[in-house]
Short mmCIF file of C-alpha atoms in Angstrom, two decimals:
data_model
loop_
_atom_site.label_atom_id
_atom_site.label_comp_id
_atom_site.label_asym_id
_atom_site.label_seq_id
_atom_site.Cartn_x
_atom_site.Cartn_y
_atom_site.Cartn_z
CA ASN A 1214 0.00 0.00 0.00
CA ILE A 1215 2.73 2.43 -0.96
CA ILE A 1216 2.37 5.34 -3.38
CA LYS A 1217 5.57 6.37 -5.17
CA LEU A 1218 5.63 9.65 -7.10
CA TYR A 1219 8.09 10.21 -9.95
CA ASP A 1220 9.18 13.24 -11.92
CA VAL A 1221 8.71 12.16 -15.53
CA ARG A 1222 11.74 14.26 -16.53
CA GLU A 1223 13.97 12.31 -14.11
CA LEU A 1224 12.62 8.76 -14.03
CA GLU A 1225 16.10 7.28 -13.73
CA LYS A 1226 16.48 8.93 -10.30
CA GLY A 1227 13.55 6.93 -8.91
CA PRO A 1228 10.63 8.33 -6.90
CA PHE A 1229 11.02 11.80 -5.43
CA THR A 1230 8.63 10.86 -2.62
CA SER A 1231 6.67 7.89 -1.39
CA PHE A 1232 4.10 7.35 1.33
CA LYS A 1233 2.18 4.46 2.82
CA VAL A 1234 -1.62 4.36 2.85
CA ASP A 1235 -2.73 2.55 5.99
CA TYR A 1236 -5.92 0.50 6.03
CA HIS A 1237 -6.98 -2.23 8.45
CA THR A 1238 -6.92 -4.93 5.75
CA GLN A 1239 -4.88 -5.55 2.62
CA VAL A 1240 -6.36 -3.73 -0.39
CA GLN A 1241 -5.97 -4.07 -4.15
CA TRP A 1242 -5.77 -0.67 -5.89
CA ALA A 1243 -8.24 -0.22 -8.74
CA GLY A 1244 -7.42 3.37 -9.72
CA MET A 1245 -5.75 6.65 -8.89
CA LYS A 1246 -6.32 10.26 -10.01
CA PHE A 1247 -4.92 13.65 -9.10
CA SER A 1248 -7.23 16.59 -8.42
CA SER A 1249 -7.09 19.35 -11.04
CA ASP A 1250 -5.27 21.64 -8.60
CA GLY A 1251 -2.69 18.90 -7.90
CA ASN A 1252 -3.22 19.02 -4.13
CA TYR A 1253 -5.03 15.69 -3.69
CA ILE A 1254 -4.79 12.10 -4.84
CA LEU A 1255 -7.97 10.02 -5.11
CA LEU A 1256 -7.49 6.26 -4.73
CA TRP A 1257 -10.09 3.54 -4.98
CA THR A 1258 -9.79 -0.17 -4.39
CA GLU A 1259 -11.26 -3.52 -5.35
CA ASN A 1260 -12.53 -3.59 -1.74
CA ASN A 1261 -14.96 -0.69 -2.45
CA VAL A 1262 -12.90 1.84 -0.47
CA MET A 1263 -12.06 5.38 -1.60
CA PHE A 1264 -9.28 7.48 -0.11
CA VAL A 1265 -8.28 11.12 -0.56
CA ILE A 1266 -4.60 11.70 0.16
CA ASP A 1267 -2.74 15.01 0.50
CA ALA A 1268 -0.43 14.91 -2.54
CA PHE A 1269 2.37 16.77 -0.77
CA LYS A 1270 2.33 15.32 2.75
CA GLY A 1271 0.96 11.83 2.04
CA GLU A 1272 -1.60 12.30 4.80
CA LYS A 1273 -4.91 10.41 4.48
CA LEU A 1274 -7.64 13.08 4.54
CA PHE A 1275 -10.71 10.99 3.75
CA GLU A 1276 -11.79 7.36 3.62
CA HIS A 1277 -15.14 5.85 2.63
CA GLN A 1278 -16.36 2.32 1.95
CA PHE A 1279 -19.45 1.83 -0.22
CA VAL A 1280 -21.97 -0.78 0.97
CA LEU A 1281 -25.31 -2.01 -0.38
CA ASP A 1282 -27.16 -2.06 2.91
CA GLU A 1283 -25.77 -0.01 5.82
CA ALA A 1284 -27.53 -2.28 8.37
CA SER A 1285 -26.06 -5.55 7.08
CA MET A 1286 -22.79 -4.07 5.72
CA ILE A 1287 -23.01 -6.12 2.51
CA PRO A 1288 -20.25 -4.86 0.19
CA VAL A 1289 -21.10 -3.68 -3.31
CA PRO A 1290 -19.10 -4.54 -6.43
CA PRO A 1291 -15.98 -2.40 -6.88
CA ALA A 1292 -16.36 1.12 -8.25
CA MET A 1293 -15.70 1.11 -11.96
CA GLU A 1294 -14.50 4.70 -11.86
CA ALA A 1295 -14.04 7.56 -9.40
CA SER A 1296 -13.02 11.16 -9.91
CA PHE A 1297 -12.91 14.68 -8.55
CA THR A 1298 -15.13 17.39 -9.97
CA PRO A 1299 -13.14 20.06 -11.88
CA ASP A 1300 -13.07 22.36 -8.82
CA SER A 1301 -11.71 19.49 -6.63
CA ARG A 1302 -14.46 20.02 -4.03
CA TYR A 1303 -16.58 16.94 -4.74
CA LEU A 1304 -16.04 13.26 -5.46
CA LEU A 1305 -17.86 11.18 -8.05
CA ALA A 1306 -18.03 7.40 -7.87
CA ALA A 1307 -19.76 4.95 -10.19
CA VAL A 1308 -20.88 2.06 -7.98
CA GLU A 1309 -23.40 -0.64 -8.90
CA ASN A 1310 -25.02 1.31 -11.79
CA THR A 1311 -25.33 4.43 -9.63
CA ILE A 1312 -23.31 7.61 -9.72
CA HIS A 1313 -22.61 8.93 -6.24
CA VAL A 1314 -21.69 12.59 -5.77
CA GLY A 1315 -20.35 13.67 -2.42
CA HIS A 1316 -18.52 16.47 -0.71
CA TYR A 1317 -15.76 14.90 1.32
CA VAL A 1318 -15.10 16.29 4.78
CA GLN A 1319 -11.39 16.18 5.51
CA HIS A 1320 -10.27 14.32 8.65
CA ARG A 1321 -13.83 13.29 9.57
CA ASN A 1322 -14.34 10.23 7.36
CA GLN A 1323 -17.79 11.47 6.37
CA TRP A 1324 -19.49 11.28 2.98
CA LYS A 1325 -22.01 14.11 2.64
#
């Protein structure tokens, strides 16, 4: 669960930074995108979990797991795609034929 960032102009030097993304179980990454302002990294997994990471500090700012039924905690199929809106304020996630739009609240692990 390590993210390594490279400068494309200096690939031979290796990553200029790397950081670990902690989660209570092993996850398989399904995708990664940078916000348009370059401040955030959006990650999503095969385990239906989305993370927002500070692109400069490597700090996890947000985490959310999608489920079918909150009461029974039945997991949904993995998100096929996730993204930031152009202003980087909202997240979009395509999960089980539904597009979810949410404003992430940093450091509170809430999906609004």
